[in-house]
Tab-separated table of C-alpha atoms in Angstrom:
chain	number	residue	atom	x	y	z
A	19	UNK	CA	18.569	11.081	-32.452
A	20	UNK	CA	19.512	13.127	-29.392
A	21	UNK	CA	17.274	15.963	-30.616
A	22	UNK	CA	14.340	13.634	-31.310
A	23	UNK	CA	14.690	11.501	-28.156
A	24	UNK	CA	16.686	13.234	-25.414
A	25	UNK	CA	17.994	10.700	-22.933
A	26	UNK	CA	20.890	9.337	-20.950
A	27	UNK	CA	23.095	6.245	-20.819
A	28	UNK	CA	24.322	5.073	-17.402
A	29	UNK	CA	26.882	2.380	-16.439
A	30	UNK	CA	27.720	1.164	-12.972
A	31	UNK	CA	30.032	-1.698	-11.981
A	32	UNK	CA	31.313	-2.880	-8.618
A	33	UNK	CA	33.738	-5.725	-7.963
A	34	UNK	CA	34.608	-7.303	-4.646
A	35	UNK	CA	37.596	-9.593	-3.980
A	36	UNK	CA	37.874	-10.936	-0.424
A	37	UNK	CA	39.928	-14.102	0.066
A	38	UNK	CA	38.294	-16.921	-1.851
A	39	UNK	CA	35.118	-14.902	-2.462
A	40	UNK	CA	34.761	-12.974	-5.690
A	41	UNK	CA	31.735	-10.771	-6.252
A	42	UNK	CA	30.511	-8.766	-9.231
A	43	UNK	CA	27.621	-6.358	-9.532
A	44	UNK	CA	27.250	-4.517	-12.847
A	45	UNK	CA	24.322	-2.705	-14.405
A	46	UNK	CA	23.613	-0.324	-17.251
A	47	UNK	CA	20.504	1.569	-18.356
A	48	UNK	CA	19.432	3.620	-21.345
A	49	UNK	CA	16.532	6.103	-21.178
A	50	UNK	CA	15.287	8.027	-24.204
A	51	UNK	CA	12.137	10.146	-24.081
A	52	UNK	CA	10.582	13.198	-25.691
A	53	UNK	CA	8.568	15.557	-23.443
A	54	UNK	CA	7.251	18.185	-25.890
A	55	UNK	CA	5.202	18.034	-29.083
A	56	UNK	CA	2.216	16.006	-30.238
A	57	UNK	CA	4.072	12.692	-30.508
A	58	UNK	CA	5.924	11.595	-27.360
A	59	UNK	CA	7.956	8.428	-28.038
A	60	UNK	CA	10.084	6.869	-25.324
A	61	UNK	CA	12.375	3.877	-25.002
A	62	UNK	CA	14.255	2.396	-22.061
A	63	UNK	CA	16.469	-0.647	-21.664
A	64	UNK	CA	18.707	-2.018	-18.966
A	65	UNK	CA	20.603	-4.991	-17.673
A	66	UNK	CA	21.876	-6.025	-14.244
A	67	UNK	CA	24.291	-8.870	-13.427
A	68	UNK	CA	25.081	-10.155	-9.934
A	69	UNK	CA	27.631	-12.884	-9.227
A	70	UNK	CA	28.937	-14.193	-5.913
A	71	UNK	CA	26.730	-11.933	-3.770
A	72	UNK	CA	27.202	-12.737	-0.078
A	73	UNK	CA	24.033	-14.099	1.528
A	74	UNK	CA	22.256	-14.651	-1.821
A	75	UNK	CA	20.492	-17.986	-2.333
A	76	UNK	CA	21.553	-17.984	-6.000
A	77	UNK	CA	25.107	-18.231	-7.295
A	78	UNK	CA	24.449	-15.696	-10.051
A	79	UNK	CA	21.582	-13.536	-11.296
A	80	UNK	CA	20.926	-11.669	-14.509
A	81	UNK	CA	18.037	-9.354	-15.389
A	82	UNK	CA	17.340	-7.734	-18.741
A	83	UNK	CA	14.432	-5.489	-19.659
A	84	UNK	CA	13.247	-3.087	-22.318
A	85	UNK	CA	10.180	-0.885	-22.635
A	86	UNK	CA	8.889	1.026	-25.659
A	87	UNK	CA	6.066	3.525	-25.447
A	88	UNK	CA	4.253	6.176	-27.451
A	89	UNK	CA	2.233	9.122	-26.229
A	90	UNK	CA	-0.093	11.285	-28.319
A	91	UNK	CA	-1.097	14.779	-27.187
A	92	UNK	CA	-3.569	16.306	-29.715
A	93	UNK	CA	-4.145	19.285	-27.402
A	94	UNK	CA	-3.283	20.495	-23.946
A	95	UNK	CA	-6.549	19.043	-22.593
A	96	UNK	CA	-6.296	15.542	-24.121
A	97	UNK	CA	-3.500	12.980	-24.159
A	98	UNK	CA	-3.085	9.247	-24.820
A	99	UNK	CA	-0.311	6.934	-23.625
A	100	UNK	CA	0.695	3.323	-24.242
A	101	UNK	CA	3.740	1.095	-23.689
A	102	UNK	CA	4.922	-2.478	-24.011
A	103	UNK	CA	7.773	-4.038	-22.063
A	104	UNK	CA	9.574	-7.349	-21.628
A	105	UNK	CA	11.668	-8.457	-18.640
A	106	UNK	CA	13.764	-11.645	-18.383
A	107	UNK	CA	15.242	-12.821	-15.084
A	108	UNK	CA	17.740	-15.673	-14.809
A	109	UNK	CA	19.029	-17.264	-11.610
A	110	UNK	CA	21.747	-19.923	-11.349
A	111	UNK	CA	21.375	-22.187	-8.319
A	112	UNK	CA	22.446	-25.660	-7.307
A	113	UNK	CA	19.351	-26.992	-9.069
A	114	UNK	CA	20.271	-25.438	-12.400
A	115	UNK	CA	19.130	-22.393	-14.363
A	116	UNK	CA	15.766	-20.785	-13.533
A	117	UNK	CA	14.178	-18.393	-16.029
A	118	UNK	CA	11.250	-16.020	-15.531
A	119	UNK	CA	9.872	-13.928	-18.381
A	120	UNK	CA	7.289	-11.171	-17.952
A	121	UNK	CA	5.416	-9.126	-20.566
A	122	UNK	CA	3.579	-5.938	-19.615
A	123	UNK	CA	1.130	-3.867	-21.649
A	124	UNK	CA	0.013	-0.443	-20.349
A	125	UNK	CA	-2.319	2.220	-21.699
A	126	UNK	CA	-4.245	5.268	-20.602
A	127	UNK	CA	-6.017	8.498	-21.521
A	128	UNK	CA	-6.310	11.846	-19.731
A	129	UNK	CA	-8.821	14.593	-20.535
A	130	UNK	CA	-9.491	18.006	-18.965
A	131	UNK	CA	-12.126	20.677	-19.538
A	132	UNK	CA	-11.052	23.563	-17.342
A	133	UNK	CA	-11.811	23.064	-13.647
A	134	UNK	CA	-15.294	21.638	-14.250
A	135	UNK	CA	-14.415	18.198	-15.693
A	136	UNK	CA	-11.521	15.780	-15.610
A	137	UNK	CA	-11.089	12.159	-16.662
A	138	UNK	CA	-8.189	9.772	-16.182
A	139	UNK	CA	-8.307	6.131	-17.254
A	140	UNK	CA	-5.500	3.566	-17.180
A	141	UNK	CA	-5.067	-0.171	-17.530
A	142	UNK	CA	-2.203	-2.633	-17.208
A	143	UNK	CA	-1.894	-6.275	-18.242
A	144	UNK	CA	1.049	-8.373	-17.070
A	145	UNK	CA	1.809	-11.982	-17.958
A	146	UNK	CA	4.576	-13.903	-16.183
A	147	UNK	CA	5.923	-17.267	-17.377
A	148	UNK	CA	7.696	-19.385	-14.739
A	149	UNK	CA	8.819	-22.973	-14.595
A	150	UNK	CA	6.258	-23.566	-11.831
A	151	UNK	CA	3.396	-22.098	-13.866
A	152	UNK	CA	2.102	-18.965	-15.548
A	153	UNK	CA	0.773	-15.963	-13.625
A	154	UNK	CA	-1.298	-12.995	-14.740
A	155	UNK	CA	-2.272	-9.620	-13.318
A	156	UNK	CA	-4.844	-7.197	-14.743
A	157	UNK	CA	-5.161	-3.709	-13.273
A	158	UNK	CA	-7.631	-0.974	-14.201
A	159	UNK	CA	-8.361	2.533	-12.920
A	160	UNK	CA	-10.876	5.227	-13.855
A	161	UNK	CA	-11.445	8.610	-12.210
A	162	UNK	CA	-14.127	11.035	-13.434
A	163	UNK	CA	-14.886	14.322	-11.663
A	164	UNK	CA	-17.443	16.939	-12.626
A	165	UNK	CA	-18.462	20.287	-11.185
A	166	UNK	CA	-16.577	23.289	-9.903
A	167	UNK	CA	-15.003	23.086	-6.417
A	168	UNK	CA	-17.409	24.487	-3.841
A	169	UNK	CA	-20.031	24.656	-6.572
A	170	UNK	CA	-23.711	23.879	-6.402
A	171	UNK	CA	-23.322	20.432	-8.001
A	172	UNK	CA	-20.257	18.180	-7.843
A	173	UNK	CA	-19.830	14.530	-8.816
A	174	UNK	CA	-17.147	11.864	-8.759
A	175	UNK	CA	-16.748	8.354	-10.129
A	176	UNK	CA	-13.844	6.129	-9.086
A	177	UNK	CA	-13.076	2.632	-10.322
A	178	UNK	CA	-9.947	0.874	-9.107
A	179	UNK	CA	-8.981	-2.787	-9.468
A	180	UNK	CA	-5.663	-4.170	-8.282
A	181	UNK	CA	-4.570	-7.775	-8.585
A	182	UNK	CA	-1.981	-9.057	-6.128
A	183	UNK	CA	-0.411	-12.414	-5.394
A	184	UNK	CA	-0.338	-12.979	-1.647
A	185	UNK	CA	-0.361	-15.913	0.795
A	186	UNK	CA	-3.754	-17.549	1.185
A	187	UNK	CA	-5.272	-17.000	4.639
A	188	UNK	CA	-7.674	-19.856	5.403
A	189	UNK	CA	-10.128	-19.896	8.316
A	190	UNK	CA	-11.846	-23.128	9.300
A	191	UNK	CA	-14.446	-24.055	11.917
A	192	UNK	CA	-13.112	-27.087	13.777
A	193	UNK	CA	-15.400	-29.162	16.068
A	194	UNK	CA	-14.271	-29.541	19.677
A	195	UNK	CA	-15.639	-31.322	22.729
A	196	UNK	CA	-19.377	-30.800	23.450
A	197	UNK	CA	-20.011	-27.868	25.756
A	198	UNK	CA	-16.758	-26.139	24.822
A	199	UNK	CA	-15.712	-23.829	22.047
A	200	UNK	CA	-16.499	-20.200	21.257
A	201	UNK	CA	-18.619	-20.600	18.077
A	202	UNK	CA	-21.508	-22.640	16.768
A	203	UNK	CA	-21.576	-24.573	13.483
A	204	UNK	CA	-22.479	-21.403	11.528
A	205	UNK	CA	-19.732	-19.127	12.850
A	206	UNK	CA	-21.881	-17.269	15.384
A	207	UNK	CA	-20.207	-16.329	18.651
A	208	UNK	CA	-21.553	-18.764	21.253
A	209	UNK	CA	-19.729	-19.984	24.352
A	210	UNK	CA	-20.008	-23.769	24.462
A	211	UNK	CA	-21.135	-23.936	20.838
A	212	UNK	CA	-18.830	-26.846	20.043
A	213	UNK	CA	-16.574	-25.174	17.451
A	214	UNK	CA	-13.389	-23.146	17.364
A	215	UNK	CA	-12.054	-20.982	14.537
A	216	UNK	CA	-8.590	-21.997	13.290
A	217	UNK	CA	-6.567	-19.734	10.989
A	218	UNK	CA	-3.719	-20.973	8.784
A	219	UNK	CA	-1.528	-19.472	6.045
A	220	UNK	CA	-1.274	-21.372	2.777
A	221	UNK	CA	0.444	-21.054	-0.602
A	222	UNK	CA	0.334	-17.730	-2.481
A	223	UNK	CA	-2.664	-17.097	-4.737
A	224	UNK	CA	-3.821	-14.280	-7.009
A	225	UNK	CA	-6.696	-12.143	-5.769
A	226	UNK	CA	-8.425	-9.006	-7.006
A	227	UNK	CA	-9.281	-6.008	-4.863
A	228	UNK	CA	-11.920	-3.758	-6.416
A	229	UNK	CA	-13.329	-0.427	-5.252
A	230	UNK	CA	-16.097	1.422	-7.095
A	231	UNK	CA	-17.546	4.676	-5.788
A	232	UNK	CA	-20.079	7.099	-7.257
A	233	UNK	CA	-20.873	10.348	-5.440
A	234	UNK	CA	-23.129	13.269	-6.363
A	235	UNK	CA	-23.461	16.309	-4.057
A	236	UNK	CA	-25.964	19.138	-4.535
A	237	UNK	CA	-25.898	22.339	-2.448
A	238	UNK	CA	-27.656	25.252	-4.220
A	239	UNK	CA	-27.142	27.553	-1.245
A	240	UNK	CA	-23.366	27.553	-1.778
A	241	UNK	CA	-23.628	29.399	-5.076
A	242	UNK	CA	-26.158	32.062	-4.102
A	243	UNK	CA	-24.887	35.433	-5.411
A	244	UNK	CA	-24.487	38.341	-3.024
A	245	UNK	CA	-27.710	40.267	-2.583
A	246	UNK	CA	-29.802	37.528	-4.205
A	247	UNK	CA	-33.384	37.073	-3.073
A	248	UNK	CA	-33.866	34.283	-0.587
A	249	UNK	CA	-35.620	31.239	-2.003
A	250	UNK	CA	-36.830	28.082	-0.312
A	251	UNK	CA	-34.972	25.714	-2.627
A	252	UNK	CA	-31.582	27.177	-1.668
A	253	UNK	CA	-32.106	25.863	1.874
A	254	UNK	CA	-31.992	22.265	0.631
A	255	UNK	CA	-28.983	20.117	-0.141
A	256	UNK	CA	-28.350	16.465	-0.714
A	257	UNK	CA	-25.797	13.759	-1.335
A	258	UNK	CA	-25.997	10.422	-3.169
A	259	UNK	CA	-23.339	7.754	-2.649
A	260	UNK	CA	-22.842	4.278	-4.087
A	261	UNK	CA	-19.794	2.281	-2.960
A	262	UNK	CA	-18.642	-1.271	-3.649
A	263	UNK	CA	-15.637	-2.957	-2.038
A	264	UNK	CA	-14.745	-6.562	-2.733
A	265	UNK	CA	-11.918	-9.091	-2.493
A	266	UNK	CA	-12.385	-11.838	-5.071
A	267	UNK	CA	-10.558	-14.740	-6.649
A	268	UNK	CA	-11.789	-13.659	-10.115
A	269	UNK	CA	-9.619	-11.444	-12.389
A	270	UNK	CA	-11.904	-8.419	-12.157
A	271	UNK	CA	-9.439	-6.177	-14.003
A	272	UNK	CA	-9.945	-7.921	-17.341
A	273	UNK	CA	-12.167	-6.306	-19.975
A	274	UNK	CA	-14.602	-9.233	-20.015
A	275	UNK	CA	-15.060	-8.961	-16.234
A	276	UNK	CA	-15.098	-5.177	-15.824
A	277	UNK	CA	-18.740	-4.828	-16.987
A	278	UNK	CA	-19.984	-8.100	-15.500
A	279	UNK	CA	-21.494	-6.568	-12.358
A	280	UNK	CA	-22.622	-9.930	-11.020
A	281	UNK	CA	-18.969	-11.034	-10.719
A	282	UNK	CA	-18.089	-8.439	-8.066
A	283	UNK	CA	-20.258	-10.155	-5.423
A	284	UNK	CA	-20.272	-13.675	-6.853
A	285	UNK	CA	-20.939	-15.932	-3.817
A	286	UNK	CA	-18.653	-18.671	-5.159
A	287	UNK	CA	-15.636	-16.362	-5.731
A	288	UNK	CA	-16.028	-13.467	-3.270
A	289	UNK	CA	-13.934	-13.707	-0.132
A	290	UNK	CA	-15.557	-10.615	1.342
A	291	UNK	CA	-17.550	-7.900	-0.360
A	292	UNK	CA	-19.885	-5.079	0.564
A	293	UNK	CA	-22.212	-2.858	-1.475
A	294	UNK	CA	-23.786	0.243	0.092
A	295	UNK	CA	-26.034	2.963	-1.309
A	296	UNK	CA	-27.022	6.067	0.645
A	297	UNK	CA	-29.135	9.143	-0.033
A	298	UNK	CA	-29.247	12.147	2.284
A	299	UNK	CA	-31.249	15.370	2.301
A	300	UNK	CA	-30.362	18.474	4.345
A	301	UNK	CA	-32.526	21.491	5.145
A	302	UNK	CA	-30.905	24.566	6.686
A	303	UNK	CA	-32.709	27.917	6.146
A	304	UNK	CA	-30.386	30.884	5.752
A	305	UNK	CA	-30.026	32.857	8.982
A	306	UNK	CA	-31.830	30.245	11.120
A	307	UNK	CA	-30.506	27.983	13.870
A	308	UNK	CA	-32.970	25.272	12.887
A	309	UNK	CA	-31.793	22.495	10.579
A	310	UNK	CA	-32.772	18.934	9.660
A	311	UNK	CA	-30.971	15.967	8.143
A	312	UNK	CA	-32.647	12.871	6.670
A	313	UNK	CA	-30.813	9.826	5.357
A	314	UNK	CA	-31.772	6.424	3.954
A	315	UNK	CA	-29.521	3.598	2.910
A	316	UNK	CA	-29.325	-0.005	1.826
A	317	UNK	CA	-26.503	-2.527	1.926
A	318	UNK	CA	-25.561	-5.999	0.791
A	319	UNK	CA	-22.589	-8.077	1.921
A	320	UNK	CA	-21.100	-11.448	0.991
A	321	UNK	CA	-18.537	-13.298	3.096
A	322	UNK	CA	-16.710	-16.494	2.236
A	323	UNK	CA	-13.658	-16.213	4.505
A	324	UNK	CA	-14.562	-19.313	6.541
A	325	UNK	CA	-13.958	-22.526	4.593
A	326	UNK	CA	-17.178	-24.440	3.885
A	327	UNK	CA	-19.384	-21.560	5.000
A	328	UNK	CA	-21.076	-18.810	2.953
A	329	UNK	CA	-22.668	-15.806	4.631
A	330	UNK	CA	-24.952	-13.240	3.036
A	331	UNK	CA	-26.616	-10.161	4.393
A	332	UNK	CA	-29.048	-7.465	3.301
A	333	UNK	CA	-30.028	-4.383	5.216
A	334	UNK	CA	-31.843	-1.069	5.003
A	335	UNK	CA	-32.028	1.849	7.401
A	336	UNK	CA	-33.343	5.387	7.736
A	337	UNK	CA	-32.434	8.277	10.025
A	338	UNK	CA	-33.892	11.690	10.817
A	339	UNK	CA	-32.088	14.359	12.887
A	340	UNK	CA	-33.479	17.733	13.871
A	341	UNK	CA	-31.554	20.477	15.707
A	342	UNK	CA	-33.330	23.503	17.109
A	343	UNK	CA	-32.705	26.304	19.655
A	344	UNK	CA	-34.372	26.321	23.088
A	345	UNK	CA	-34.833	28.921	25.838
A	346	UNK	CA	-31.948	29.772	28.208
A	347	UNK	CA	-29.462	29.544	25.293
A	348	UNK	CA	-29.918	25.781	25.114
A	349	UNK	CA	-29.869	23.738	21.923
A	350	UNK	CA	-31.572	20.390	21.353
A	351	UNK	CA	-30.633	17.676	18.884
A	352	UNK	CA	-33.061	14.777	18.424
A	353	UNK	CA	-32.373	11.707	16.262
A	354	UNK	CA	-34.544	8.721	15.357
A	355	UNK	CA	-33.478	5.770	13.220
A	356	UNK	CA	-35.045	2.557	11.947
A	357	UNK	CA	-33.256	-0.479	10.498
A	358	UNK	CA	-33.962	-3.940	9.147
A	359	UNK	CA	-31.254	-6.558	8.519
A	360	UNK	CA	-31.402	-10.060	7.065
A	361	UNK	CA	-28.461	-12.387	7.623
A	362	UNK	CA	-27.950	-16.013	6.617
A	363	UNK	CA	-25.104	-18.515	6.912
A	364	UNK	CA	-25.048	-21.619	4.701
A	365	UNK	CA	-22.880	-24.691	5.297
A	366	UNK	CA	-21.644	-26.249	2.050
A	367	UNK	CA	-21.486	-29.757	3.525
A	368	UNK	CA	-25.272	-30.121	3.493
A	369	UNK	CA	-25.936	-29.469	7.197
A	370	UNK	CA	-28.349	-26.643	6.349
A	371	UNK	CA	-28.333	-22.920	6.981
A	372	UNK	CA	-28.953	-20.440	9.782
A	373	UNK	CA	-30.803	-17.194	9.077
A	374	UNK	CA	-32.421	-14.368	10.986
A	375	UNK	CA	-34.222	-11.072	10.470
A	376	UNK	CA	-33.576	-8.245	12.930
A	377	UNK	CA	-35.593	-5.047	13.092
A	378	UNK	CA	-34.308	-2.175	15.204
A	379	UNK	CA	-35.242	1.325	16.237
A	380	UNK	CA	-33.250	3.885	18.178
A	381	UNK	CA	-33.667	7.341	19.647
A	382	UNK	CA	-31.160	9.927	20.784
A	383	UNK	CA	-31.664	13.275	22.517
A	384	UNK	CA	-28.919	15.754	23.409
A	385	UNK	CA	-29.449	19.033	25.266
A	386	UNK	CA	-26.366	21.262	25.068
A	387	UNK	CA	-25.267	24.755	26.071
A	388	UNK	CA	-22.226	26.723	24.964
A	389	UNK	CA	-20.143	28.317	27.744
A	390	UNK	CA	-17.864	31.071	26.529
A	391	UNK	CA	-16.086	30.607	23.233
A	392	UNK	CA	-14.611	27.157	23.814
A	393	UNK	CA	-16.642	24.965	26.194
A	394	UNK	CA	-19.825	23.017	25.450
A	395	UNK	CA	-21.728	21.074	28.107
A	396	UNK	CA	-24.511	18.635	27.274
A	397	UNK	CA	-26.621	15.743	28.505
A	398	UNK	CA	-26.916	12.828	26.116
A	399	UNK	CA	-29.513	10.064	26.346
A	400	UNK	CA	-29.918	7.065	24.040
A	401	UNK	CA	-32.278	4.136	23.679
A	402	UNK	CA	-32.281	1.263	21.196
A	403	UNK	CA	-34.299	-1.911	20.769
A	404	UNK	CA	-33.441	-4.716	18.329
A	405	UNK	CA	-36.028	-7.430	17.753
A	406	UNK	CA	-35.074	-10.859	16.418
A	407	UNK	CA	-38.136	-11.620	14.276
A	408	UNK	CA	-36.904	-15.133	13.454
A	409	UNK	CA	-36.687	-16.342	17.076
A	410	UNK	CA	-39.023	-14.003	18.971
A	411	UNK	CA	-36.581	-12.336	21.392
A	412	UNK	CA	-35.309	-8.788	21.595
A	413	UNK	CA	-32.470	-6.737	23.054
A	414	UNK	CA	-33.087	-3.451	24.849
A	415	UNK	CA	-30.349	-0.913	25.686
A	416	UNK	CA	-30.431	2.625	27.090
A	417	UNK	CA	-27.908	5.096	28.515
A	418	UNK	CA	-27.789	8.671	29.834
A	419	UNK	CA	-24.957	10.897	31.021
A	420	UNK	CA	-23.181	14.252	30.794
A	421	UNK	CA	-20.525	15.274	28.258
A	422	UNK	CA	-18.055	18.153	28.093
A	423	UNK	CA	-16.071	19.428	25.115
A	424	UNK	CA	-13.457	22.121	24.716
A	425	UNK	CA	-11.446	23.228	21.695
A	426	UNK	CA	-8.905	26.046	21.906
A	427	UNK	CA	-5.547	26.723	20.349
A	428	UNK	CA	-3.729	24.895	23.149
A	429	UNK	CA	-6.366	22.583	24.672
A	430	UNK	CA	-8.551	19.871	23.213
A	431	UNK	CA	-10.854	18.022	25.615
A	432	UNK	CA	-13.718	15.576	25.066
A	433	UNK	CA	-15.062	13.686	28.075
A	434	UNK	CA	-18.255	11.783	28.758
A	435	UNK	CA	-19.729	9.543	31.469
A	436	UNK	CA	-22.895	7.523	31.029
A	437	UNK	CA	-24.968	5.067	33.017
A	438	UNK	CA	-26.963	2.503	31.088
A	439	UNK	CA	-28.394	-0.958	31.011
A	440	UNK	CA	-28.599	-3.811	28.530
A	441	UNK	CA	-31.288	-6.485	28.826
A	442	UNK	CA	-32.133	-9.470	26.641
A	443	UNK	CA	-35.659	-10.919	26.653
A	444	UNK	CA	-36.490	-14.252	25.086
A	445	UNK	CA	-34.419	-16.147	22.490
A	446	UNK	CA	-32.318	-13.410	20.883
A	447	UNK	CA	-29.762	-15.070	18.578
A	448	UNK	CA	-29.365	-13.237	15.237
A	449	UNK	CA	-27.018	-14.710	12.649
A	450	UNK	CA	-23.623	-13.078	12.267
A	451	UNK	CA	-23.517	-11.651	15.810
A	452	UNK	CA	-19.801	-11.666	16.657
A	453	UNK	CA	-19.708	-9.228	19.606
A	454	UNK	CA	-21.786	-10.181	22.625
A	455	UNK	CA	-22.191	-7.445	25.276
A	456	UNK	CA	-22.834	-8.605	28.857
A	457	UNK	CA	-26.360	-7.806	30.106
A	458	UNK	CA	-27.070	-5.694	33.193
A	459	UNK	CA	-26.304	-2.184	34.358
A	460	UNK	CA	-23.025	-0.538	33.426
A	461	UNK	CA	-21.093	2.709	33.731
A	462	UNK	CA	-19.014	3.817	30.759
A	463	UNK	CA	-16.548	6.674	30.642
A	464	UNK	CA	-14.400	8.093	27.859
A	465	UNK	CA	-11.806	10.867	28.111
A	466	UNK	CA	-9.675	12.302	25.279
A	467	UNK	CA	-7.465	15.310	25.891
A	468	UNK	CA	-4.454	17.042	24.378
A	469	UNK	CA	-2.497	19.998	25.751
A	470	UNK	CA	-0.085	21.893	23.527
A	471	UNK	CA	2.499	23.179	26.008
A	472	UNK	CA	4.766	24.807	23.438
A	473	UNK	CA	4.974	25.238	19.696
A	474	UNK	CA	6.596	21.820	19.204
A	475	UNK	CA	5.618	20.039	22.428
A	476	UNK	CA	2.259	18.427	23.231
A	477	UNK	CA	0.877	16.067	25.905
A	478	UNK	CA	-2.136	13.807	25.272
A	479	UNK	CA	-4.104	11.563	27.648
A	480	UNK	CA	-6.795	9.070	26.568
A	481	UNK	CA	-8.732	6.892	29.026
A	482	UNK	CA	-11.815	4.762	28.379
A	483	UNK	CA	-13.346	2.011	30.421
A	484	UNK	CA	-16.486	0.423	31.814
A	485	UNK	CA	-17.828	-1.183	34.956
A	486	UNK	CA	-20.471	-3.824	34.295
A	487	UNK	CA	-22.900	-4.967	36.974
A	488	UNK	CA	-21.348	-7.680	39.148
A	489	UNK	CA	-18.141	-7.373	37.150
A	490	UNK	CA	-14.703	-5.807	37.621
A	491	UNK	CA	-13.674	-2.366	36.409
A	492	UNK	CA	-11.935	-2.500	33.032
A	493	UNK	CA	-10.137	0.388	31.403
A	494	UNK	CA	-7.522	1.302	28.806
A	495	UNK	CA	-5.249	4.331	29.180
A	496	UNK	CA	-2.657	5.993	27.004
A	497	UNK	CA	-0.304	8.844	27.891
A	498	UNK	CA	1.829	10.368	25.144
A	499	UNK	CA	4.395	13.158	25.172
A	500	UNK	CA	5.236	14.284	21.633
A	501	UNK	CA	7.882	16.662	20.392
A	502	UNK	CA	8.583	17.604	16.766
A	503	UNK	CA	11.815	19.052	15.442
């Protein structure tokens, strides 16, 4: 048996006698496992007993568990694993004997094909029986990667679902006196809107957190052999990304839910969820200082954090950036972007909904010049206009100012000052607007610096602030001296 399943048996016992108090803490464990060969069986068992522990709410506790598993490794590139375990917890209190029994089933597979492909999938199912009710948790994970590192084509797929039991955080819009409050009836930030947002913590509940991400990167220029003839297609590159993040009350880790894609953003069960898809295209000719970057994207979000209120949103955007050299060793970077967003908030008590469509466009121009090997000076100007198509108003913002950057072995500096103005014309009240910037002229400044005075000693200073027209100067500063040993 020792040759087939090498393992160890451990025993630990501690007794405490202090006056009228008598304490006992004893535990033993047995671990048997085989690490080589095609069949990899394993077995573990253990028990722990606690009696008369000072400060414990229970008079005595006892835990017993065992786990049996089997792994199969047909080759060095492929392996399977599975296990089943049972745990029983007993607690003796003034109210009697409390028993909790949990059963856990785990499984997984791992596959490799050199450095070009790898796959790892795992799942776990846990069922807990308590006197207050049964609980369940279903976890799943999948990671697929393809393509050589730094190769011309790489891809990745990640799927991860965790199910946790945590206190319920409830947010409710509560009506207040007319003319007061910070929100309106649909959760939009509005001074005097008649509602306030109240947050409370409730009983624990089971929720699922899911993350799904698919990424494909293509860069033919990275794999051009030495001395190869230049070709136009090697100047192009691109990236495709799809990402989903959600927090739901549904058990998304179960097999019947894993492939039900409508469940991940189910309006009735999703607390908050977001789906984004982006496609980018880069053009950078070899040996040239001219490059371009184009990107388009779409998004969808669902929010049900506020009780009695459901919010949905859809959006799409596009961006084009071109960087090119100029005379006098200057370099220009111009960016233009367009966006369109639809947002709606629905009250479940029948009072109706609030929706809006916002279309925006923005422009950015930066003229920079490199001084020496570390410093870069530039002038940055921005302009953006967002039009509320549902109500007829629009918001216009622009800013311009100098920036300075430095990066050496001992000094890191990034500072900028800008003067701008924000104006609102007509009824501009898009749904879901939570941050309201004050209109008028303003001066913004931002400074981030770090000086490494010695090998293990550094000093950093960060300051950012703003002065709004007819308003006081506001700023936030942080000074930090750090030493590592």
